[in-house]
Structure formats: C-alpha cells, structure tokens
C-alpha cells in the first residue's frame, strides 16, 4: 500500500500501485474542465466541439432554406435518414428498470447517448414548427448560459457569483427603465418561469396584505386574488402552493376585447371591501397566451387608488397590489422611444398601428407593483429564463427577508438569497437574459416583434383572405397568433362562419365544422410524425388547434352557446417567411382535402409508452375545489379558453348591453 501522499504522478496520472479509486479519480479529472491555464490542446473545448457535432447530426439534411417542407420539423438522426423517418411517439419503455451502472463511462459515450435523446423532438427553429409560444433560443443566450455551467456562479449572493450578479442587476435596470420605474428604486429577481414570477407576485401581495407576521403564522385569512377569466391557469399553482387555497382566486369577466371587464371588477372589489374581505392582489394579464388580451391596468390602478386611498393605508399594508402577468407582453416595451412617424424600421402602416397600440397598452404597466417577464417566450432566450420585477425592491426586501443561515456569510453587498424563494439560483437565467438584451438591443427586439406582425398580416390579409374556404377568426387580435377555420371545398368560409357564430339554427353545422378543425389538426399531427402516410414528398407542419377560442354570439342568452374551434399558428420563429405561411396554408388544405376524400390513414394510438407509475396518472382525479368565485364570476374548471372566455350569464348581459349602446 503506497503512502497516502504518493498516489499520483506529477502529470496527474495514477501510480502503478495506486488503488483503483485513485486511478479512476485521475481519469475522471479529464472529464472536468481544468482550473488552470493550459497552452496545449484543451480537452474541454474539444469535447464541447464534439458534443455540438453530435447535435448537428440530428439536423435533417435538406433544402430547408428554399423549401421548408422538404425537411421534417423534428430532430432526426443520421441513422433514420433514408428510412421513412417515423418518429411515432416518445419512447419511455423500460425507464423504470434502469439502475446505476457499475463502471464509469467515457464522457464521449455519455454525450453521444445524450444527443440521441433529442431525436424526434420538435425543432423549434424549423420554419414550419409553430404550435405555441416557443421561440428558438439565440446563440448569445445559449452560449453564455453554457458558460455559466462551466464556472457555476450561484446568484444567491455576490460571494458565489461575483460579477455575474451584474447580469441580474443590469437586466433589472434595463427593464425598470423600459417600464418607466426608477432603476434606483426598482429591482428584479430571476426565477423559474412565468409561473415562478406569478408565485413571487402572489407571495409578495399576500405578505403586503396580511402583514409580514403572516409569514410566521401562515396564511390564516381568506384573502382574495382577482384576475380575468382569461388569466393564465398558473393562478391555480400560485394560490394553491402559497397555501392561500384555490377557492380564493376570483375570476373577473372579460369584455369584447378579451380584457378584464372594469364594470365587473369594480362590482367585485366593492363587494369584497364592504364585506371586509381583504384583496391581496389584482392580477392584470398583459398579453394572454393566445388572444394577446391586455387588461386595462391604468383603470385598475385608478380603482385601487379610489377604493384604497393611500391616506387610509399609509404604509400600503392591506391594499391590493397590482401584479402584471406580462410574460408574453413585456418585450413590446422595447418600442419605448421608437419614432413611429419616422418609422425607420419601415413597418407597413397597419403593422405600425398595431405595434403602437401594443406598446401603448403595455407601457401602462408602469402602474403595476410587480411584473413577470419571460425571456424564454418573447425574448428568444434559453429555457427557462424569467425575471420578476418589483417597483420597490426595498419594500419587497423588508417584507420578505429572513435572518439567513449560519453557513452563509453576507460578505458582499448583494445577498438576494436572504429573500428569494430559491436557495441556490443558477446564473444561467440572468446571464442568458442579459446576453440577449446586449445582442438584440432595441432594434433587434423591434425588428423581430414587428416582423412577426408583418408576416401574420400577410397570412391573414393575403393568404387566408384569398382562400375562399378559409377564414381568420381572430382578426382583431394584435398578438402573435393566427386562429383560422377551414371549411369544405365550395363553402364560402366568411359567410358560413358568420352564420355559425350568430345563428343558433347553425349549431349542428358549427359542431360538424369544429370537428373538421380538430380532424385537420389531428391529421397534420399524424402526418408530421408518420411522413410516409402523407401524400406527396414533403413534410407536414407542426401546428395546433384550440377547442375553445370563443363562444358563439347568439342574441338569445337563454340558448346554450356553442364554442368555436380553430386551427392555430404561432409563428415565433425567425426562419418564417411569407412563403412559409403559403406553404402552411397549402398543407392545411391538403389535410382538409384528404379528410373530405376519406383518404385518411387509420388513427394511431401512440401517445408514448409510459410504464407504471406514470401510466396510472390518467386514472388519478384532480382535486375539486368548491367554487368560491363570486356568484356572478364564471366557473373555473373547464374554461381554459384561449380567446374570448366563457361568460357568466351576467357577463353576457353586460356584453350585450354595451354592444347595443354602440
Ligand atoms: C406561459 C405563461 C405563463 C406561465 O409561464 P411559464 O414560463 O410557462 O412558467 C403565465 N402567464 C401567461 C400569460 C403565460 O402565457
């Protein structure tokens, strides 16, 4: 047995008589980046290069640039190219039988295996992949996030992240400035997604409302949080996981623009105040996921200031906070200062007007107390990458700080770990956002956002408008999504849709045509995964559909409304061109034709192959909460509508009254 001090040679290799653990440890060192400068070849850089090589092999070879549908919209391996290229479904077979291997595996082998796991995954940068708000990540974000993984900055405190902390601080300052807040007062914290931001917002609001002692006693008061019925479903996660309880969120009806109905909100807030029920937060959604509905946050601020004047609530305690869920909408802020008259970026007039409208609505977020922004949505950054901004950082710190721990010393001046939900926080979040802001600048954001609207206008006003069997159903939305319905050959889509929307006698037709939209989306999904089943030698797009874009608009409110289904395209991706949108419509019509001709392949039952315990989930019933929504607020469970929400009877009456007044 060699002495403990002499297991390794000077070059790091193990001595011949060293025990096996010591020689494995010596080999292992090669699998970590070195901490010292080397002049020779850098095994880490080589390995990264190699790994990127494996990833590149997953990219389908084709002429995508000129002809996007010549390649599939998913990652594919060399080994599959040449074969029909079915991806079928994800493969989860055997996962529960996996055990820790006995021996070490060369890193190279691990990387190769890892790369295989991407096969079949949607390629978010493929032009014909547009099912949802999932943009591809930009190179600056990807590589800087990777850089953080090399050195492990932990933005829990300055001591552990050094100047990487600047990325959180500088990003917060940039956003505060765009919002119109004082960067010397405001601050931001990176966290796990838009739902994390929401969670922070609700916790902040609850503590503000119920007092910081509520952090000791727990939430013992049924404070309410209010949001429009089209607000994101993470209202459930937040009310649930904060301990507030899902019975305590109250949904407010939406108006004809899908925005929170101020009349209804005023009624609900007034009633709650009279009943002495505290309201912790009013959530304004600044851009819903599909319809891009924007709540009237300025009016919400006026309402709060009127009913809860600062004179009566001098320290703000007990007043509702306004949280803006701007994870989709925030990046329109980059139009701050754009000279719309000079319009140096050259947007078309109609697009320019929509941009201006979006910017004007979003700029009202200055009235919020806290705002959630997703860089992994409308920031083209890596997953996940979100920041919750607070207007008064010191106020947040006062309410949320903890004494800290014995094993962490506050040796530097920045210690967010004393008031964040997380303990360790990766520097990858803030680094990727910061890098994206540097890379894009205002012009980059403006071009990419305005460009989506340009392409979407082409799709709506030219491609769809020229196709008599198709109709866009969300013409008035200024967001990223186009929802459209396709009818059988010979049907005039505009007339037919109008009938389905307004005439209860057309309900059977509505339902049949809803089925058609669903069938088209299902067939495209099947063709996408089984290209050899699709006629022609091109590939299907990956899009989606909504089964609840909006209810019908029947005059007689006693007639149960129907729901409008629509095919959905969310073209976030910078590789989308006008030609791609033409292609998309052509392929959708091809699916319609196949359905009409009855030449549809057998539907496949292939949702993946989950072993127990995963497969059992489908039998598990979610908790059912008694609805504590106000009587006139709508039911909460089944109305995750993407567009105009399911209205309560009272809400429908209000809508009709306003419409008559016009
Ligand atoms: C996506 C989304 C969320 C949730 O954000 P994640 O980043 O997915 O956690 C919340 N609100 C809105 C409006 C969203 O679109």
XYZ file of C-alpha atoms and ligand atoms in Angstrom:
677
model
C 0.000 0.000 0.000
C 1.613 3.262 -1.139
C 1.581 6.148 1.276
C -1.375 8.487 1.067
C 0.748 11.284 -0.316
C 2.095 9.454 -3.318
C -0.857 8.061 -5.200
C -0.397 10.258 -8.274
C 2.439 11.269 -10.563
C 3.259 14.918 -11.295
C 1.303 14.766 -14.559
C -1.791 13.738 -12.623
C -1.801 10.090 -13.681
C -2.104 7.401 -11.029
C 0.954 5.492 -9.929
C 1.105 1.860 -10.910
C 0.386 0.613 -7.422
C -2.313 3.179 -6.616
C -5.687 1.709 -5.633
C -8.395 1.577 -8.245
C -10.320 4.515 -6.795
C -7.276 6.697 -7.189
C -6.682 5.767 -10.803
C -10.350 6.244 -11.641
C -10.175 9.612 -9.961
C -7.168 10.507 -12.085
C -9.042 9.532 -15.243
C -12.074 11.412 -14.062
C -10.176 14.670 -13.913
C -10.106 14.692 -17.675
C -13.859 14.768 -17.619
C -13.923 18.121 -15.829
C -12.741 21.398 -17.273
C -9.329 22.221 -15.874
C -8.973 25.068 -13.426
C -5.584 26.144 -14.688
C -4.445 27.678 -17.913
C -3.160 25.230 -20.473
C -1.177 26.089 -23.535
C -1.733 22.798 -25.227
C -4.978 21.444 -26.587
C -7.971 21.984 -24.352
C -9.826 18.697 -23.831
C -12.892 20.569 -22.640
C -13.123 22.732 -25.758
C -12.569 19.640 -27.883
C -15.322 17.834 -26.061
C -17.764 20.719 -26.448
C -16.973 20.776 -30.134
C -17.588 17.083 -30.319
C -20.898 17.381 -28.491
C -22.068 20.096 -30.857
C -21.070 17.721 -33.642
C -23.428 15.097 -32.231
C -26.221 17.641 -32.056
C -25.614 18.784 -35.592
C -26.054 15.232 -36.799
C -29.642 15.440 -35.592
C -30.448 18.188 -38.032
C -32.205 16.899 -41.105
C -30.338 17.441 -44.338
C -32.406 19.150 -46.960
C -33.042 22.373 -48.751
C -34.934 23.918 -45.882
C -33.735 27.381 -46.742
C -35.570 27.500 -50.039
C -38.119 24.826 -49.370
C -39.007 24.363 -45.700
C -41.413 21.500 -46.222
C -38.591 19.445 -47.757
C -37.411 18.605 -44.247
C -39.323 17.323 -41.230
C -39.925 19.658 -38.334
C -38.251 17.440 -35.807
C -34.783 16.271 -34.938
C -33.741 13.177 -36.735
C -30.598 11.090 -36.666
C -28.295 10.058 -39.485
C -29.439 6.589 -38.775
C -33.053 7.416 -39.546
C -32.473 9.466 -42.660
C -33.130 7.311 -45.671
C -35.765 5.336 -43.844
C -39.248 6.727 -43.807
C -38.340 8.694 -40.709
C -41.228 7.892 -38.440
C -40.939 9.415 -35.051
C -44.202 7.995 -33.836
C -44.109 8.945 -30.194
C -41.618 9.446 -27.410
C -40.149 6.205 -26.113
C -40.476 5.735 -22.370
C -40.264 1.998 -22.365
C -38.042 0.398 -19.767
C -37.349 3.592 -17.836
C -38.291 2.109 -14.508
C -35.843 -0.762 -14.885
C -32.750 1.423 -15.189
C -30.087 1.033 -12.497
C -26.829 2.767 -11.736
C -24.051 1.313 -13.889
C -21.182 -0.457 -12.138
C -18.426 1.252 -14.037
C -17.624 4.691 -15.268
C -18.483 5.553 -18.836
C -16.293 7.761 -21.023
C -17.793 11.257 -21.240
C -17.836 10.946 -25.007
C -20.180 7.980 -24.749
C -22.417 9.855 -22.364
C -22.597 12.789 -24.755
C -23.410 10.516 -27.643
C -26.194 8.888 -25.674
C -27.485 12.256 -24.558
C -27.668 13.508 -28.118
C -29.873 10.547 -29.055
C -32.497 11.719 -26.582
C -33.294 14.710 -28.765
C -34.326 12.558 -31.712
C -37.953 13.147 -32.524
C -38.195 16.346 -30.522
C -39.734 19.285 -32.350
C -37.077 21.512 -33.889
C -38.241 24.898 -32.652
C -36.144 26.654 -35.247
C -37.784 24.832 -38.154
C -39.969 27.299 -40.063
C -42.994 25.004 -40.144
C -42.976 24.371 -36.405
C -45.354 26.863 -34.830
C -47.648 25.228 -32.292
C -47.263 27.652 -29.394
C -45.216 30.488 -27.912
C -41.966 28.573 -28.152
C -39.262 30.562 -29.869
C -35.852 29.160 -30.661
C -33.088 30.426 -28.377
C -30.490 32.834 -29.730
C -26.819 31.940 -29.841
C -25.707 34.604 -27.352
C -28.131 33.243 -24.768
C -27.263 29.591 -25.409
C -23.532 30.033 -25.196
C -23.493 32.399 -22.234
C -25.829 30.068 -20.337
C -23.370 27.266 -21.150
C -20.562 29.485 -19.880
C -22.256 29.758 -16.509
C -22.403 25.999 -16.369
C -18.633 25.878 -16.640
C -17.998 28.056 -13.600
C -21.194 27.599 -11.575
C -21.963 31.131 -10.489
C -24.730 30.936 -7.909
C -26.664 34.176 -7.802
C -27.686 33.508 -4.242
C -25.057 36.090 -3.232
C -22.175 38.133 -4.537
C -19.570 35.953 -2.922
C -20.591 32.989 -5.050
C -21.215 34.697 -8.362
C -19.000 37.743 -8.313
C -19.679 39.999 -11.282
C -22.113 37.541 -12.800
C -24.517 39.124 -10.304
C -24.297 42.176 -12.502
C -26.387 40.352 -15.110
C -29.355 40.275 -12.735
C -28.827 43.874 -11.656
C -28.215 45.312 -15.115
C -31.124 43.411 -16.671
C -33.347 44.730 -13.905
C -32.169 48.272 -14.523
C -32.797 47.977 -18.255
C -36.289 46.628 -17.662
C -37.072 49.216 -14.977
C -36.076 51.933 -17.393
C -38.251 50.478 -20.159
C -41.171 50.149 -17.742
C -40.723 53.722 -16.562
C -39.750 52.861 -12.988
C -36.815 54.396 -11.204
C -33.925 51.937 -11.554
C -32.655 53.227 -8.209
C -35.816 52.007 -6.531
C -36.915 49.008 -8.571
C -35.261 45.606 -8.764
C -35.665 42.191 -10.310
C -35.138 38.569 -9.391
C -34.666 35.753 -11.839
C -36.718 32.688 -11.140
C -38.185 29.531 -12.595
C -40.510 30.733 -15.317
C -43.575 32.888 -15.631
C -45.316 30.733 -13.074
C -42.426 31.390 -10.694
C -42.819 35.123 -11.259
C -46.536 34.805 -10.572
C -45.771 32.872 -7.415
C -43.390 35.607 -6.255
C -46.013 38.229 -7.087
C -48.725 36.480 -5.087
C -46.474 35.817 -2.091
C -45.378 39.452 -2.090
C -49.004 40.578 -2.310
C -50.155 38.244 0.472
C -47.392 39.450 2.772
C -48.158 43.051 1.943
C -51.841 42.498 2.584
C -51.775 40.260 5.644
C -48.582 41.632 7.169
C -45.161 40.035 7.496
C -46.316 38.140 10.571
C -48.363 36.036 8.199
C -45.004 34.531 7.295
C -44.803 33.224 10.861
C -48.374 32.221 11.465
C -49.108 31.065 7.941
C -51.925 32.282 5.765
C -54.937 32.154 8.071
C -57.119 34.675 6.304
C -59.033 34.056 3.116
C -57.596 36.987 1.230
C -58.604 37.043 -2.417
C -56.631 37.316 -5.597
C -58.502 38.573 -8.640
C -57.724 38.037 -12.280
C -59.647 37.915 -15.530
C -61.147 34.614 -16.520
C -58.637 34.528 -19.343
C -55.709 34.909 -16.995
C -53.230 32.061 -17.076
C -54.031 28.888 -15.190
C -50.964 29.341 -13.000
C -53.352 31.267 -10.743
C -54.098 27.738 -9.558
C -50.470 26.844 -8.848
C -49.874 30.100 -7.018
C -52.970 30.171 -4.855
C -52.501 26.509 -4.076
C -48.766 26.407 -3.324
C -48.731 29.655 -1.308
C -51.230 27.990 0.989
C -53.876 30.556 0.136
C -56.063 27.914 -1.434
C -57.611 27.716 -4.872
C -61.003 28.753 -3.569
C -59.544 32.184 -3.054
C -58.976 33.268 -6.581
C -61.820 35.099 -8.179
C -62.214 35.350 -11.915
C -63.424 38.542 -13.461
C -65.401 38.502 -16.696
C -63.811 39.786 -19.852
C -65.193 42.256 -22.340
C -65.455 42.196 -26.122
C -61.693 42.815 -26.379
C -60.961 39.881 -24.077
C -59.780 42.337 -21.441
C -60.844 42.414 -17.829
C -64.316 43.940 -17.561
C -63.934 47.013 -15.351
C -67.595 47.087 -14.511
C -67.425 43.576 -13.152
C -64.118 44.174 -11.404
C -65.482 47.298 -9.715
C -68.506 45.369 -8.538
C -66.436 42.505 -7.141
C -63.886 44.775 -5.433
C -66.623 46.959 -3.932
C -68.497 43.955 -2.599
C -65.384 42.407 -1.095
C -64.397 45.673 0.519
C -67.854 46.106 2.011
C -67.738 42.575 3.327
C -64.289 43.368 4.790
C -62.657 40.590 2.820
C -59.065 41.557 2.038
C -57.882 41.533 -1.545
C -54.196 40.698 -1.742
C -53.687 41.175 -5.453
C -55.331 42.090 -8.665
C -53.553 40.352 -11.500
C -53.558 42.159 -14.814
C -52.652 39.888 -17.690
C -50.616 41.903 -20.161
C -50.946 39.650 -23.148
C -52.822 36.385 -22.817
C -51.138 33.407 -24.398
C -53.349 33.157 -27.488
C -55.550 36.220 -27.908
C -52.937 38.653 -26.591
C -55.623 40.313 -24.484
C -54.388 43.239 -22.431
C -56.098 44.197 -19.204
C -56.777 47.899 -18.529
C -54.132 48.223 -15.843
C -54.339 52.004 -15.656
C -58.027 51.796 -14.780
C -57.293 49.059 -12.278
C -54.780 51.389 -10.640
C -57.393 54.168 -10.509
C -59.868 51.793 -8.917
C -57.392 50.681 -6.264
C -56.368 54.267 -5.541
C -60.001 55.300 -5.242
C -61.210 52.463 -3.015
C -57.998 52.016 -1.057
C -56.560 55.547 -0.876
C -53.027 55.816 0.384
C -54.290 58.265 3.018
C -56.138 55.366 4.646
C -53.394 52.834 4.013
C -50.286 54.936 4.608
C -47.761 52.091 4.541
C -49.609 50.246 1.826
C -50.409 47.317 4.107
C -53.825 45.858 3.392
C -54.024 47.459 -0.039
C -54.284 45.196 -3.054
C -51.037 45.002 -5.002
C -51.247 45.002 -8.747
C -49.303 42.190 -10.350
C -48.848 42.328 -14.114
C -48.505 38.930 -15.747
C -46.574 40.279 -18.724
C -44.636 37.153 -19.588
C -45.946 37.369 -23.146
C -46.303 41.115 -23.495
C -43.235 42.621 -21.821
C -40.970 42.790 -24.850
C -43.214 45.341 -26.599
C -41.670 47.715 -24.067
C -38.620 47.817 -26.318
C -40.610 50.136 -28.581
C -40.155 52.796 -25.932
C -38.795 55.835 -27.727
C -39.429 54.471 -31.224
C -40.241 57.330 -33.535
C -43.409 55.976 -35.099
C -43.634 58.879 -37.548
C -40.148 58.433 -38.900
C -40.640 54.635 -38.679
C -37.018 53.986 -39.530
C -37.514 50.229 -39.467
C -40.022 50.578 -42.282
C -43.025 48.730 -40.901
C -46.159 48.794 -43.037
C -48.820 51.243 -41.859
C -51.271 48.695 -40.496
C -48.480 46.899 -38.649
C -47.117 50.144 -37.312
C -50.501 50.995 -35.855
C -50.777 47.650 -34.135
C -47.276 47.948 -32.723
C -48.130 51.359 -31.407
C -51.344 50.060 -29.865
C -49.465 47.185 -28.245
C -46.766 49.471 -26.933
C -49.278 51.962 -25.569
C -51.180 49.257 -23.737
C -48.041 47.604 -22.376
C -46.490 50.894 -21.303
C -49.347 51.269 -18.799
C -47.582 48.608 -16.763
C -45.835 51.472 -15.084
C -48.858 51.277 -12.754
C -48.058 47.770 -11.545
C -46.320 46.905 -8.286
C -44.678 43.807 -9.693
C -44.318 42.396 -13.201
C -43.376 38.987 -14.585
C -41.314 38.802 -17.801
C -40.389 35.606 -19.644
C -37.274 35.804 -21.751
C -37.858 32.236 -22.887
C -41.085 33.339 -24.533
C -40.895 36.688 -26.231
C -37.190 37.122 -25.514
C -35.813 34.288 -27.671
C -33.698 33.054 -24.778
C -32.900 29.661 -23.344
C -35.287 27.695 -21.119
C -36.054 28.864 -18.558
C -35.325 32.491 -18.207
C -37.743 34.717 -16.329
C -37.495 37.735 -14.114
C -39.996 39.146 -11.668
C -39.634 42.903 -11.411
C -40.720 44.791 -8.308
C -41.301 48.505 -8.325
C -39.833 48.967 -4.846
C -37.085 46.498 -4.185
C -36.520 47.671 -0.609
C -40.189 47.184 0.182
C -40.018 43.628 -1.125
C -36.849 43.001 0.901
C -38.399 44.424 4.061
C -41.398 42.161 3.734
C -39.593 39.041 2.631
C -36.188 38.907 4.283
C -35.089 36.057 6.526
C -32.284 36.043 9.047
C -30.092 33.837 6.871
C -28.096 30.813 7.829
C -25.065 30.014 9.858
C -23.162 28.627 6.921
C -23.554 31.599 4.581
C -21.899 34.871 5.420
C -23.025 38.088 3.813
C -19.535 39.061 2.739
C -20.618 41.137 -0.229
C -23.306 43.795 -0.504
C -25.687 41.754 -2.676
C -27.428 38.851 -0.948
C -30.725 38.048 -2.636
C -30.600 34.598 -1.075
C -31.917 36.252 2.072
C -35.286 36.946 0.460
C -35.706 34.659 -2.530
C -37.797 31.501 -2.631
C -34.839 29.607 -4.003
C -31.647 28.872 -2.139
C -29.239 28.222 -4.997
C -30.127 30.127 -8.156
C -28.321 29.469 -11.400
C -26.544 32.349 -13.082
C -27.706 30.838 -16.373
C -31.080 32.598 -16.118
C -29.814 36.125 -15.735
C -26.795 35.615 -17.956
C -28.931 34.452 -20.868
C -31.329 37.372 -20.486
C -28.511 39.861 -20.188
C -26.742 38.427 -23.233
C -29.972 38.582 -25.204
C -30.520 42.236 -24.306
C -26.941 43.056 -25.318
C -27.217 41.135 -28.536
C -30.613 42.401 -29.623
C -30.643 45.973 -28.442
C -33.859 47.877 -29.015
C -33.650 47.494 -32.787
C -33.292 43.739 -32.650
C -36.357 43.339 -30.469
C -38.353 45.785 -32.540
C -37.498 44.029 -35.792
C -38.268 40.577 -34.539
C -41.570 41.579 -32.887
C -42.753 43.837 -35.694
C -41.620 41.203 -38.191
C -43.981 38.648 -36.687
C -46.869 41.042 -37.214
C -45.758 41.710 -40.794
C -45.782 38.002 -41.533
C -49.023 37.497 -39.719
C -50.680 40.270 -41.733
C -49.538 38.622 -44.896
C -51.019 35.354 -43.687
C -54.340 36.880 -42.645
C -54.844 39.585 -45.260
C -53.407 37.852 -48.295
C -53.033 34.102 -47.925
C -56.190 33.358 -45.928
C -58.209 36.209 -47.437
C -57.612 34.834 -50.938
C -58.650 31.331 -49.970
C -62.440 31.302 -50.016
C -62.697 28.178 -47.856
C -60.650 29.678 -45.009
C -61.390 32.452 -42.552
C -59.315 34.084 -39.860
C -61.311 34.198 -36.624
C -59.098 36.480 -34.542
C -58.658 39.404 -36.911
C -58.926 41.922 -34.124
C -56.092 40.457 -32.029
C -52.770 42.249 -32.314
C -50.756 39.390 -30.913
C -48.635 36.691 -32.457
C -51.232 34.017 -33.083
C -53.460 33.470 -36.058
C -56.510 31.318 -35.477
C -58.378 30.225 -38.564
C -61.085 27.863 -39.690
C -61.086 25.850 -42.871
C -64.264 24.566 -44.493
C -65.102 22.017 -47.142
C -64.471 22.798 -50.784
C -67.105 25.106 -52.220
C -68.123 26.594 -48.882
C -67.747 30.321 -48.522
C -65.902 30.449 -45.228
C -66.716 34.022 -44.293
C -70.477 33.606 -44.708
C -70.533 30.182 -43.090
C -68.515 31.314 -40.092
C -70.750 34.331 -39.586
C -73.768 32.034 -39.515
C -72.156 29.642 -37.068
C -71.180 32.488 -34.837
C -74.580 34.113 -34.602
C -77.319 31.706 -35.661
C -78.400 29.031 -33.189
C -80.008 27.181 -36.112
C -76.497 26.566 -37.445
C -75.310 24.852 -34.291
C -75.129 21.411 -35.868
C -73.027 22.848 -38.692
C -70.841 24.604 -36.151
C -70.237 21.341 -34.381
C -69.544 19.439 -37.582
C -67.078 22.087 -38.666
C -65.491 22.180 -35.228
C -64.896 18.507 -35.739
C -63.306 19.307 -39.093
C -60.797 21.693 -37.451
C -59.951 19.049 -34.884
C -59.607 16.381 -37.573
C -57.324 18.622 -39.621
C -55.080 19.263 -36.633
C -55.066 15.566 -35.744
C -54.265 14.528 -39.293
C -51.424 17.059 -39.543
C -50.063 15.747 -36.248
C -50.169 12.233 -37.614
C -48.586 13.185 -40.936
C -45.954 15.138 -39.073
C -44.876 12.044 -37.225
C -45.509 9.492 -39.986
C -44.350 11.262 -43.124
C -44.810 8.220 -45.322
C -48.549 8.349 -44.664
C -48.741 11.817 -46.129
C -49.326 12.104 -49.873
C -46.576 13.955 -51.712
C -42.914 14.017 -50.807
C -42.973 16.984 -48.495
C -43.441 17.103 -44.726
C -46.339 18.297 -42.606
C -46.123 21.353 -40.364
C -46.417 21.161 -36.601
C -49.237 23.418 -35.521
C -52.049 23.062 -33.036
C -55.691 23.919 -32.606
C -57.869 25.376 -29.943
C -61.141 23.837 -28.860
C -62.250 26.934 -27.083
C -61.318 30.055 -28.943
C -64.577 31.774 -28.124
C -68.252 31.119 -27.507
C -70.877 31.853 -30.110
C -72.593 35.172 -30.140
C -76.275 34.232 -30.024
C -78.699 37.075 -29.429
C -80.875 34.970 -27.132
C -78.862 34.416 -23.985
C -81.105 31.564 -22.877
C -79.743 29.422 -25.649
C -76.686 27.480 -24.537
C -73.768 28.918 -26.539
C -71.574 26.812 -28.792
C -67.797 27.016 -28.948
C -65.600 27.978 -31.835
C -62.682 25.696 -32.600
C -59.852 26.944 -34.733
C -56.570 25.845 -36.227
C -53.716 27.796 -34.686
C -50.391 29.084 -35.917
C -47.895 30.748 -33.584
C -45.038 31.818 -35.877
C -42.422 32.987 -33.364
C -39.524 31.700 -35.283
C -37.171 33.948 -37.234
C -36.964 31.468 -40.084
C -40.597 32.026 -41.011
C -41.135 33.871 -44.288
C -44.178 34.761 -46.390
C -43.534 31.638 -48.455
C -43.587 29.523 -45.309
C -47.053 30.834 -44.493
C -48.222 29.989 -48.029
C -46.838 26.531 -47.504
C -48.625 26.236 -44.195
C -51.997 27.049 -45.726
C -51.357 24.683 -48.627
C -50.586 21.846 -46.219
C -53.633 22.587 -44.060
C -55.808 22.466 -47.170
C -54.148 19.233 -48.195
C -55.232 17.752 -44.880
C -58.745 19.094 -45.393
C -58.851 17.510 -48.865
C -57.711 14.160 -47.541
C -60.426 14.238 -44.909
C -63.046 15.157 -47.491
C -61.860 12.428 -49.822
C -61.836 9.923 -46.977
C -58.198 9.042 -47.658
C -57.111 9.429 -44.082
C -54.779 6.834 -42.565
C -56.024 4.917 -39.557
C -55.675 6.932 -36.399
C -52.860 5.664 -34.252
C -52.959 5.142 -30.565
C -49.434 6.199 -29.798
C -49.217 8.705 -27.001
C -45.973 7.132 -25.844
C -45.499 4.064 -23.746
C -45.427 5.045 -20.101
C -44.835 2.247 -17.611
C -46.409 2.358 -14.179
C -46.343 4.532 -12.114
C -46.510 7.124 -14.881
C -49.255 5.387 -16.814
C -51.523 5.428 -13.787
C -51.745 9.177 -13.735
C -54.593 9.152 -16.206
C -56.754 7.449 -13.597
C -55.973 9.983 -10.916
C -58.570 12.646 -10.429
C -57.507 16.208 -9.746
C -58.768 17.834 -6.577
C -62.115 19.515 -6.986
C -62.445 22.770 -5.156
C -65.784 24.209 -4.215
C -66.132 27.356 -6.219
C -65.682 30.386 -4.066
C -65.807 32.678 -7.022
C -68.353 35.401 -6.658
C -71.724 34.283 -7.773
C -71.512 36.170 -10.997
C -67.973 35.116 -11.810
C -67.705 32.248 -14.180
C -66.970 28.634 -13.461
C -63.280 27.980 -13.234
C -62.598 24.399 -14.071
C -63.313 23.882 -17.740
C -62.944 27.277 -19.267
C -59.274 27.436 -20.063
C -60.324 29.145 -23.226
C -57.694 30.653 -25.389
C -59.683 33.503 -26.752
C -62.882 35.088 -25.637
C -63.871 33.405 -22.447
C -66.978 31.578 -21.436
C -69.093 34.285 -19.942
C -71.307 34.077 -16.938
C -74.947 34.949 -17.639
C -74.435 38.360 -16.086
C -71.268 38.853 -18.084
C -73.091 38.048 -21.308
C -75.798 40.555 -20.406
C -73.192 43.227 -19.833
C -71.563 42.477 -23.174
C -74.886 42.705 -24.980
C -75.837 45.933 -23.254
C -72.600 47.531 -24.354
C -72.960 46.244 -27.868
C -76.443 47.735 -28.138
C -75.157 51.079 -26.918
C -72.584 51.214 -29.712
C -46.730 30.950 -20.282
C -47.495 31.803 -19.400
C -47.373 31.709 -18.006
C -46.513 30.649 -17.358
O -45.176 30.908 -17.620
P -44.055 29.758 -17.634
O -42.848 30.492 -18.066
O -44.509 28.725 -18.603
O -43.950 29.226 -16.256
C -48.063 32.615 -17.236
N -48.863 33.551 -17.801
C -49.028 33.662 -19.141
C -49.920 34.714 -19.696
C -48.356 32.785 -19.990
O -48.505 32.864 -21.305
